[in-house]
Short mmCIF file of C-alpha atoms in Angstrom, two decimals:
data_model
loop_
_atom_site.label_atom_id
_atom_site.label_comp_id
_atom_site.label_asym_id
_atom_site.label_seq_id
_atom_site.Cartn_x
_atom_site.Cartn_y
_atom_site.Cartn_z
CA MET A 1107 82.84 103.53 55.09
CA ASN A 1108 84.14 107.04 54.57
CA PRO A 1109 87.68 106.83 56.08
CA LEU A 1110 87.40 110.40 57.29
CA TYR A 1111 84.28 109.71 59.26
CA ASP A 1112 84.83 109.76 62.99
CA PRO A 1113 81.62 108.74 65.00
CA ILE A 1114 83.30 109.64 68.30
CA ALA A 1115 84.18 113.24 67.27
CA SER A 1116 80.65 113.72 65.92
CA PHE A 1117 79.31 113.75 69.56
CA GLY A 1118 81.12 117.02 70.20
CA THR A 1119 80.55 118.57 73.63
CA GLY A 1120 77.28 117.06 74.48
CA PRO A 1121 76.46 114.95 77.58
CA LYS A 1122 79.09 112.49 78.65
CA PRO A 1123 78.62 109.26 76.70
CA LEU A 1124 77.40 106.04 78.44
CA LYS A 1125 79.18 102.73 77.52
CA LEU A 1126 77.27 99.56 77.03
CA VAL A 1127 79.31 96.39 76.25
CA VAL A 1128 78.18 93.28 74.37
CA ALA A 1129 80.19 90.13 74.98
CA GLY A 1130 79.80 86.54 74.24
CA PRO A 1131 81.54 83.64 72.37
CA VAL A 1132 82.29 83.58 68.66
CA GLY A 1133 79.05 83.54 66.58
CA ALA A 1134 76.75 84.50 69.29
CA GLY A 1135 75.51 87.61 67.52
CA LYS A 1136 77.33 90.39 69.03
CA THR A 1137 78.18 92.20 65.73
CA SER A 1138 74.60 91.74 64.56
CA PHE A 1139 73.31 93.11 67.89
CA VAL A 1140 75.61 96.19 67.65
CA ARG A 1141 74.59 96.80 64.02
CA SER A 1142 70.90 96.35 64.83
CA LEU A 1143 71.05 99.06 67.48
CA SER A 1144 73.57 101.55 66.18
CA GLU A 1145 72.44 104.80 64.46
CA THR A 1146 75.82 105.22 62.91
CA GLU A 1147 77.72 103.06 60.59
CA VAL A 1148 79.41 100.38 62.88
CA VAL A 1149 83.08 100.69 63.13
CA GLY A 1150 84.12 96.94 62.80
CA THR A 1151 87.27 94.98 62.67
CA ASP A 1152 86.13 91.77 60.87
CA GLU A 1153 88.83 89.70 59.42
CA LEU A 1154 89.13 86.49 57.71
CA ALA A 1155 88.96 83.79 60.37
CA THR A 1156 92.23 81.84 60.52
CA GLU A 1157 90.76 78.98 62.28
CA ASP A 1158 87.66 76.96 61.92
CA ILE A 1159 85.07 78.92 63.98
CA GLY A 1160 82.03 78.27 61.85
CA LYS A 1161 82.13 81.55 59.71
CA THR A 1162 84.37 83.13 57.29
CA PHE A 1163 84.86 86.57 59.00
CA THR A 1164 85.10 87.32 62.73
CA THR A 1165 85.64 90.34 64.95
CA VAL A 1166 89.23 90.62 66.00
CA ALA A 1167 89.40 93.69 68.11
CA MET A 1168 85.89 95.14 68.59
CA ASP A 1169 82.76 96.59 67.04
CA PHE A 1170 81.62 100.00 67.77
CA GLY A 1171 78.41 101.61 67.35
CA THR A 1172 76.48 104.73 68.56
CA LEU A 1173 72.90 105.57 69.70
CA VAL A 1174 71.40 108.62 71.05
CA LEU A 1175 68.41 108.42 73.36
CA ASP A 1176 66.84 111.76 74.45
CA GLY A 1177 70.15 113.55 73.80
CA GLN A 1178 72.21 111.13 75.65
CA PRO A 1179 74.92 109.44 73.49
CA ILE A 1180 75.39 105.65 74.15
CA PHE A 1181 78.52 103.94 72.88
CA LEU A 1182 78.02 100.28 72.04
CA PHE A 1183 81.13 98.09 72.19
CA GLY A 1184 81.15 94.66 70.98
CA THR A 1185 84.00 92.55 72.27
CA PRO A 1186 85.80 89.86 70.20
CA GLY A 1187 84.64 86.29 71.28
CA GLN A 1188 87.88 84.45 71.22
CA ASP A 1189 89.60 83.60 74.60
CA ARG A 1190 92.88 85.25 73.41
CA PHE A 1191 91.28 88.61 73.57
CA ASP A 1192 90.09 88.21 77.07
CA PHE A 1193 92.24 91.05 78.24
CA MET A 1194 89.89 93.37 76.34
CA TRP A 1195 86.83 92.20 78.23
CA GLU A 1196 87.83 93.82 81.48
CA VAL A 1197 89.12 96.98 79.73
CA LEU A 1198 85.87 97.46 77.98
CA CYS A 1199 83.68 96.78 80.92
CA GLU A 1200 85.47 99.15 83.25
CA GLY A 1201 83.08 101.95 84.05
CA ALA A 1202 80.32 100.43 81.64
CA LEU A 1203 76.54 101.39 82.48
CA GLY A 1204 75.84 97.61 81.57
CA LEU A 1205 76.74 94.40 79.92
CA VAL A 1206 74.83 92.17 77.51
CA LEU A 1207 76.23 88.75 77.24
CA LEU A 1208 75.06 87.06 74.19
CA VAL A 1209 75.02 83.21 73.70
CA ALA A 1210 73.65 81.37 70.53
CA GLY A 1211 70.64 79.26 71.78
CA ASP A 1212 71.29 76.61 69.28
CA LYS A 1213 74.99 76.14 70.20
CA PRO A 1214 75.08 74.52 73.79
CA SER A 1215 78.68 73.56 73.05
CA GLU A 1216 79.40 77.41 73.49
CA PHE A 1217 77.59 77.79 76.82
CA SER A 1218 80.60 76.89 79.00
CA GLN A 1219 82.68 79.55 77.34
CA ALA A 1220 79.91 82.13 77.57
CA ARG A 1221 79.60 81.29 81.23
CA ARG A 1222 83.48 81.62 81.69
CA ILE A 1223 83.28 85.09 80.03
CA LEU A 1224 80.44 86.20 82.09
CA GLU A 1225 81.71 85.04 85.46
CA PHE A 1226 85.24 86.30 84.81
CA ILE A 1227 83.90 89.78 84.08
CA THR A 1228 81.08 89.99 86.66
CA SER A 1229 83.23 88.56 89.55
CA ARG A 1230 85.74 91.29 89.04
CA ILE A 1231 83.78 94.36 87.67
CA SER A 1232 80.73 95.83 89.27
CA VAL A 1233 78.53 96.00 86.17
CA PRO A 1234 74.85 95.09 85.91
CA PHE A 1235 74.24 92.57 83.09
CA ILE A 1236 71.75 90.42 81.28
CA VAL A 1237 72.35 87.34 79.29
CA GLY A 1238 70.73 87.30 75.78
CA VAL A 1239 69.90 83.90 74.13
CA THR A 1240 70.02 84.55 70.39
CA ARG A 1241 68.96 82.78 67.27
CA GLN A 1242 65.42 82.34 68.69
CA ASP A 1243 64.18 82.16 65.03
CA LEU A 1244 65.55 78.57 64.71
CA PRO A 1245 63.39 75.67 65.52
CA LYS A 1246 65.67 73.93 67.87
CA VAL A 1247 67.03 76.30 70.43
CA TRP A 1248 67.40 76.55 74.20
CA SER A 1249 64.91 78.61 76.08
CA SER A 1250 65.94 81.66 78.21
CA GLU A 1251 64.74 79.70 81.31
CA ASP A 1252 66.90 76.82 80.65
CA VAL A 1253 69.96 79.12 79.90
CA ALA A 1254 69.22 80.79 83.18
CA GLU A 1255 69.42 77.65 84.98
CA TYR A 1256 72.76 76.68 83.41
CA PHE A 1257 74.17 80.21 84.30
CA GLY A 1258 72.71 80.00 87.86
CA LEU A 1259 70.92 83.09 87.23
CA PRO A 1260 67.43 84.45 87.98
CA THR A 1261 65.15 83.96 84.94
CA ALA A 1262 64.62 87.60 84.86
CA GLN A 1263 68.37 88.16 84.05
CA VAL A 1264 68.16 86.05 80.95
CA VAL A 1265 66.18 87.09 77.77
CA SER A 1266 65.55 85.65 74.32
CA LEU A 1267 66.23 87.60 71.24
CA ASN A 1268 66.99 87.62 67.53
CA ALA A 1269 69.94 89.92 67.32
CA THR A 1270 69.36 90.62 63.59
CA ARG A 1271 66.09 92.26 64.29
CA SER A 1272 66.36 95.85 65.74
CA THR A 1273 63.14 95.61 67.63
CA SER A 1274 64.26 92.49 69.42
CA SER A 1275 67.57 94.10 70.29
CA ILE A 1276 65.82 97.32 71.54
CA PHE A 1277 63.63 95.18 73.87
CA THR A 1278 66.81 93.55 75.09
CA LEU A 1279 68.33 97.01 75.85
CA ILE A 1280 65.09 98.08 77.63
CA HIS A 1281 65.38 95.01 79.87
CA LEU A 1282 68.98 95.88 80.67
CA LEU A 1283 68.22 99.44 81.52
CA GLU A 1284 65.25 98.33 83.65
CA LEU A 1285 67.63 96.26 85.58
CA VAL A 1286 70.13 98.98 85.90
CA GLY A 1287 67.32 101.17 87.28
CA ALA A 1288 66.48 98.51 89.70
CA TYR A 1289 70.07 98.48 90.95
CA GLN A 1290 70.07 102.06 91.40
CA LEU A 1291 66.73 102.12 93.30
CA SER A 1292 68.09 99.52 95.63
CA GLU A 1293 71.24 101.55 96.16
CA SER A 1294 73.32 98.60 95.69
CA PHE A 1295 74.92 99.99 92.68
CA VAL A 1296 76.04 103.56 92.43
CA SER A 1297 76.27 104.29 88.76
CA SER A 1298 76.00 108.09 88.48
CA ASP A 1299 79.53 107.95 86.97
CA ALA A 1300 78.92 104.94 84.88
CA GLY A 1301 79.79 105.41 81.35
CA LEU A 1302 83.01 106.63 80.09
CA ALA A 1303 85.19 107.15 83.13
CA GLU A 1304 87.37 109.68 81.76
CA PRO A 1305 86.83 112.00 78.68
CA GLN A 1306 88.91 110.52 75.83
CA ASN A 1307 89.90 112.01 72.57
CA GLY A 1308 88.28 115.34 73.31
CA PHE A 1309 84.79 114.00 73.79
CA GLY A 1310 82.70 113.53 76.88
CA GLN A 1311 82.69 116.99 78.45
CA GLN A 1312 79.48 117.99 80.01
CA MET B 596 117.77 42.81 99.60
CA SER B 597 117.29 46.39 98.42
CA LEU B 598 114.42 47.57 96.11
CA PHE B 599 115.78 50.15 93.58
CA GLY B 600 115.54 51.24 90.04
CA ASN B 601 114.39 54.02 87.94
CA LEU B 602 110.94 55.34 87.32
CA SER B 603 111.56 55.15 83.59
CA ASP B 604 111.56 51.30 84.01
CA LEU B 605 109.17 50.96 86.84
CA PRO B 606 106.61 53.79 87.09
CA PHE B 607 105.76 55.16 90.48
CA VAL B 608 102.45 53.41 90.57
CA GLU B 609 104.16 50.13 90.46
CA VAL B 610 106.67 50.93 92.95
CA VAL B 611 103.80 51.83 95.40
CA ALA B 612 102.07 48.55 94.67
CA LEU B 613 105.34 46.70 95.69
CA LEU B 614 105.36 48.62 98.91
CA SER B 615 101.84 47.80 99.89
CA ARG B 616 102.96 45.49 102.60
CA LYS B 617 106.34 46.83 103.45
CA SER B 618 107.52 49.47 105.94
CA GLY B 619 110.35 51.82 105.32
CA ALA B 620 111.71 54.88 103.52
CA LEU B 621 111.51 55.38 99.84
CA GLU B 622 113.99 57.73 98.40
CA ILE B 623 113.36 59.22 94.99
CA SER B 624 115.56 61.62 93.11
CA LEU B 625 114.08 63.06 89.99
CA GLY B 626 117.49 64.19 88.73
CA PRO B 627 120.09 66.83 88.96
CA PHE B 628 118.47 70.26 89.86
CA ARG B 629 115.16 68.50 90.41
CA SER B 630 113.38 67.40 93.59
CA HIS B 631 114.55 64.79 95.99
CA TYR B 632 111.88 62.96 98.14
CA GLN B 633 111.80 60.71 101.15
CA LEU B 634 108.53 58.98 101.55
CA TYR B 635 107.99 57.10 104.75
CA VAL B 636 105.55 54.24 104.39
CA ALA B 637 104.11 51.57 106.69
CA ASP B 638 101.42 48.97 105.93
CA GLY B 639 100.49 50.69 102.72
CA SER B 640 100.08 54.16 104.24
CA LEU B 641 102.19 57.30 103.84
CA ARG B 642 103.18 58.42 107.24
CA GLY B 643 105.49 61.21 106.27
CA MET B 644 107.15 63.09 103.48
CA VAL B 645 110.18 65.19 103.08
CA ARG B 646 110.85 67.06 99.94
CA ASP B 647 114.33 68.77 99.50
CA HIS B 648 114.98 68.36 103.09
CA SER B 649 111.71 70.07 104.17
CA PRO B 650 108.88 68.10 105.55
CA VAL B 651 105.59 68.19 103.74
CA GLU B 652 103.12 69.65 106.19
CA ASP B 653 99.76 68.45 105.29
CA ALA B 654 97.64 66.05 103.35
CA LEU B 655 96.85 68.42 100.51
CA GLN B 656 100.43 69.21 99.78
CA ALA B 657 101.36 65.54 100.08
CA ARG B 658 98.85 64.62 97.45
CA GLU B 659 100.33 67.44 95.26
CA GLU B 660 103.81 65.96 95.48
CA ILE B 661 102.55 62.53 94.77
CA VAL B 662 100.87 63.81 91.57
CA LYS B 663 104.38 65.03 90.61
CA LEU B 664 105.85 61.61 91.18
CA PHE B 665 102.87 59.93 89.47
CA VAL B 666 103.56 61.84 86.26
CA ALA B 667 107.40 61.64 86.51
CA GLN B 668 108.97 59.97 83.40
CA SER B 669 112.31 59.12 85.15
CA GLY B 670 114.03 59.41 88.55
CA SER B 671 116.10 56.96 90.48
CA PHE B 672 114.42 55.35 93.56
CA GLU B 673 115.53 53.26 96.41
CA PHE B 674 113.71 51.57 99.23
CA THR B 675 115.22 50.96 102.70
CA LYS B 676 113.24 48.72 105.10
CA LEU B 677 112.39 50.06 108.64
CA SER B 678 110.36 48.87 111.37
CA PRO B 679 106.69 50.25 111.35
CA GLU B 680 107.08 51.51 115.07
CA SER B 681 109.87 53.80 113.90
CA LEU B 682 107.71 55.54 111.27
CA VAL B 683 105.49 57.91 113.37
CA GLY B 684 104.79 60.99 111.16
CA ASN B 685 102.33 63.69 110.56
CA LEU B 686 100.47 61.88 107.78
CA ASP B 687 98.37 58.80 107.37
CA LEU B 688 97.41 58.52 103.83
CA PRO B 689 96.53 55.16 102.17
CA LEU B 690 99.02 55.37 99.13
CA GLN B 691 97.12 53.10 96.65
CA ARG B 692 93.76 54.82 97.21
CA ILE B 693 95.62 58.27 96.66
CA LEU B 694 97.11 56.96 93.40
CA LEU B 695 93.63 55.83 92.34
CA SER B 696 92.15 59.26 93.14
CA ILE B 697 95.14 61.03 91.28
CA SER B 698 94.48 58.71 88.26
CA THR B 699 90.94 59.79 88.51
CA MET B 700 91.78 63.35 88.95
CA HIS B 701 93.90 63.33 85.84
CA ASP B 702 90.97 61.76 83.89
CA GLU B 703 88.61 64.35 85.31
CA ILE B 704 90.90 67.37 84.39
CA GLY B 705 91.09 66.01 80.86
CA ALA B 706 87.29 65.66 80.70
CA PHE B 707 86.24 68.85 82.42
CA ARG B 708 89.02 71.30 81.45
CA GLU B 709 86.84 73.14 78.90
CA HIS B 710 84.21 73.75 81.55
CA PHE B 711 86.51 75.09 84.23
CA ALA B 712 85.91 78.76 85.22
CA ASP B 713 88.51 81.23 84.17
CA PRO B 714 91.49 80.92 86.71
CA ARG B 715 90.86 84.54 87.75
CA THR B 716 87.20 84.25 88.47
CA GLN B 717 86.56 84.97 92.08
CA PHE B 718 84.49 82.58 94.10
CA ARG B 719 82.74 82.57 97.50
CA ALA B 720 81.32 79.93 99.78
CA THR B 721 77.44 79.58 99.45
CA GLN B 722 76.66 77.23 102.25
CA ALA B 723 78.10 75.27 105.07
CA LEU B 724 79.35 71.68 104.39
CA GLU B 725 76.52 69.30 105.51
CA GLU B 726 77.45 66.04 103.56
CA SER B 727 80.69 64.32 103.52
CA LEU B 728 82.93 64.98 100.58
CA ASP B 729 85.43 62.34 99.18
CA PRO B 730 88.75 62.65 101.03
CA THR B 731 90.58 64.67 98.42
CA LEU B 732 87.98 67.23 98.09
CA SER B 733 87.47 67.25 101.68
CA ASP B 734 91.21 68.03 102.35
CA PHE B 735 90.89 70.99 99.79
CA TRP B 736 87.69 72.36 101.44
CA GLN B 737 89.29 72.21 104.84
CA ARG B 738 92.23 74.11 103.78
CA SER B 739 90.57 76.58 101.48
CA HIS B 740 87.24 77.35 103.26
CA LYS B 741 88.60 80.14 105.33
CA TYR B 742 89.55 82.05 102.17
CA PHE B 743 86.09 81.71 100.61
CA SER B 744 84.45 82.96 103.81
CA ASP B 745 86.91 85.58 104.96
CA LEU B 746 87.71 87.47 101.88
CA PRO B 747 84.90 89.75 100.72
CA SER B 748 86.16 89.77 97.14
CA GLY B 749 86.33 85.90 97.24
CA ILE B 750 89.16 83.89 95.86
CA SER B 751 90.19 82.51 92.52
CA ALA B 752 91.79 79.23 91.29
CA GLN B 753 94.95 81.37 90.58
CA GLN B 754 95.18 82.60 94.12
CA LEU B 755 94.25 79.11 95.72
CA SER B 756 96.89 77.51 93.54
CA SER B 757 99.49 79.88 94.86
CA LEU B 758 98.30 79.88 98.50
CA LEU B 759 97.96 76.18 98.89
CA ARG B 760 100.86 75.27 96.57
CA ILE B 761 98.85 73.04 94.20
CA SER B 762 98.75 73.07 90.43
CA LEU B 763 96.32 75.54 88.80
CA GLU B 764 94.37 72.85 87.01
CA GLN B 765 93.93 71.00 90.28
CA ALA B 766 92.63 74.16 91.94
CA GLN B 767 90.24 74.62 88.95
CA LEU B 768 89.04 71.05 89.21
CA TYR B 769 88.47 71.44 92.96
CA LEU B 770 86.41 74.56 92.34
CA TYR B 771 84.45 72.95 89.55
CA LYS B 772 83.52 70.03 91.95
CA LEU B 773 82.69 72.20 94.85
CA ARG B 774 80.55 74.38 92.52
CA ALA B 775 78.69 71.25 91.32
CA ALA B 776 78.18 70.31 94.97
CA GLY B 777 76.66 73.75 95.65
CA LEU B 778 79.36 74.83 98.08
CA VAL B 779 80.82 77.66 96.10
CA ALA B 780 79.67 80.07 93.51
CA PRO B 781 81.27 82.96 91.57
CA ILE B 782 81.12 86.32 93.10
CA ARG B 783 79.02 88.92 91.44
CA ALA B 784 80.84 92.18 91.94
CA VAL B 785 77.40 93.97 91.64
CA GLU B 786 74.68 92.36 93.89
CA GLN B 787 71.59 90.70 92.31
CA PRO B 788 68.78 93.22 91.62
CA PRO B 789 66.12 93.15 94.15
CA LYS B 790 63.45 90.59 93.49
CA ASN B 791 60.21 91.84 92.11
CA HIS B 792 61.51 95.42 91.33
CA GLN B 793 59.03 97.82 89.70
CA PRO B 794 59.52 98.83 86.16
CA LEU B 795 60.58 102.30 85.75
CA ALA B 796 58.65 102.86 82.69
CA PRO B 797 55.60 101.24 81.10
CA SER B 798 56.15 97.45 80.91
CA ILE B 799 57.14 95.60 77.80
CA PRO B 800 54.14 93.82 76.09
CA ALA B 801 53.86 90.36 76.93
CA SER B 802 54.45 89.27 73.42
CA ALA B 803 57.87 90.89 73.37
CA PRO B 804 60.72 88.57 73.15
CA VAL B 805 62.03 89.25 76.47
CA ALA B 806 61.44 87.98 80.07
CA VAL B 807 60.84 90.91 82.30
CA GLY B 808 61.41 90.60 86.12
CA VAL B 809 60.23 93.47 87.97
CA ALA B 810 59.94 94.37 91.63
CA GLN B 811 59.13 96.23 94.75
CA PRO B 812 61.90 98.65 95.62
CA SER B 813 63.30 97.77 99.13
CA PRO B 814 61.84 100.08 101.87
CA LYS B 815 64.99 101.99 102.29
CA SER B 816 65.38 102.69 98.61
CA LYS B 817 64.83 106.03 97.08
CA PRO B 818 64.67 106.99 93.24
CA ARG B 819 67.59 108.69 91.53
CA SER B 820 67.16 112.34 91.13
CA ASP B 821 68.49 112.79 87.61
CA GLY B 822 66.01 110.42 86.16
CA LEU B 823 68.37 109.43 83.47
CA ILE B 824 67.46 105.74 83.19
CA PRO B 825 63.69 106.53 83.02
CA ARG B 826 64.43 109.02 80.17
CA LEU B 827 66.58 106.51 78.26
CA LEU B 828 63.87 103.86 78.67
CA GLN B 829 61.20 106.34 77.54
CA ALA B 830 63.36 107.11 74.38
CA LEU B 831 63.97 103.44 73.74
CA LYS B 832 60.29 102.53 73.98
CA GLY B 833 59.50 105.44 71.66
CA LYS B 834 61.68 103.59 68.99
CA ILE B 835 59.25 100.68 68.94
CA LEU B 836 56.00 102.38 69.10
#
């Protein structure tokens, strides 16, 4: 990646960017999800994993991608999955328009950590969310209905996806936005200020 | 004849077994700068407890102190016989049963630790208690129920541990069990969306890999004036068409 490229500065003085957060345990597909949606090169912080987490590289700070929809910039933040980065979950979710929590459908051993992350965030921060069950291309995988039951959520709040396919990720985003719209319609969630709470680094001015 | 020794030679569990048919005061000193206890027992029941000259006020706290004695590696003890009539206290806890439940609790914490909610996750009560709980959980529920019900933001294991003066893992285990019993659930800072809400844009094809739940807006709801979300949805859907 060009070291001089600054994806944030490239948005200049357009509409205030909205923020979407992607969380979940290690290996759930967060980086793939952000990559499959981002229209700019994803700023990643992959490093060699220092412990056995089932893959060679892992995200140690966050992934950052961008998307523009009808002139509206959307910043995509993928959080690191390890528990020791839990301080970042709250920071990233503050003021976010929505949260996608991903969990690998073929790894039930990770479900309790995923539930811990989701409940920690959603019990403290008012953010609409959906749970995405990834790796649906594999033959043996949990269905979204079963995962919904485990998380104690309505089935409508859990979707299945393949995070490596952009169409699948777009459908997931559509689902989240429909949910955000439903919250706004019901007036149970006031999100006109959702997005990046304060302009930072010179961007975000209307 | 006096009964005395050190917990390093005779663990607390065994001392309690020896006292099952005796009445009197058991003094335990865990060491310099550590707690000093007086346990008043009669007919196998704990009738009262004093820790560092302050009486232990309720069953939940007494259990917490017994946990500390249960895991103590050392500490001198001495038992003095007293007549059962003189041992009228504020507690009536069957000691051996408590030790059994503590032993179980330790096993449970080991087994379920990975599944505990984050200590900072806020919980709320979901329903009134209809069935009886086991005594330990019941004590916890009685002492903590008001916090679940009275605080709009709910309460976390971390807060309960501090308020009830019990260990954090114990609070997490109780929350885990109460949740399994359907009595508490994590708070959602944002309410669940209305059931059967209407889609804001043309719905996703049935073959799409998502489960869409959509619904009627509540009668008092009104659409947002800026139309931002419908615009974003429209643009997103344009990307797949």
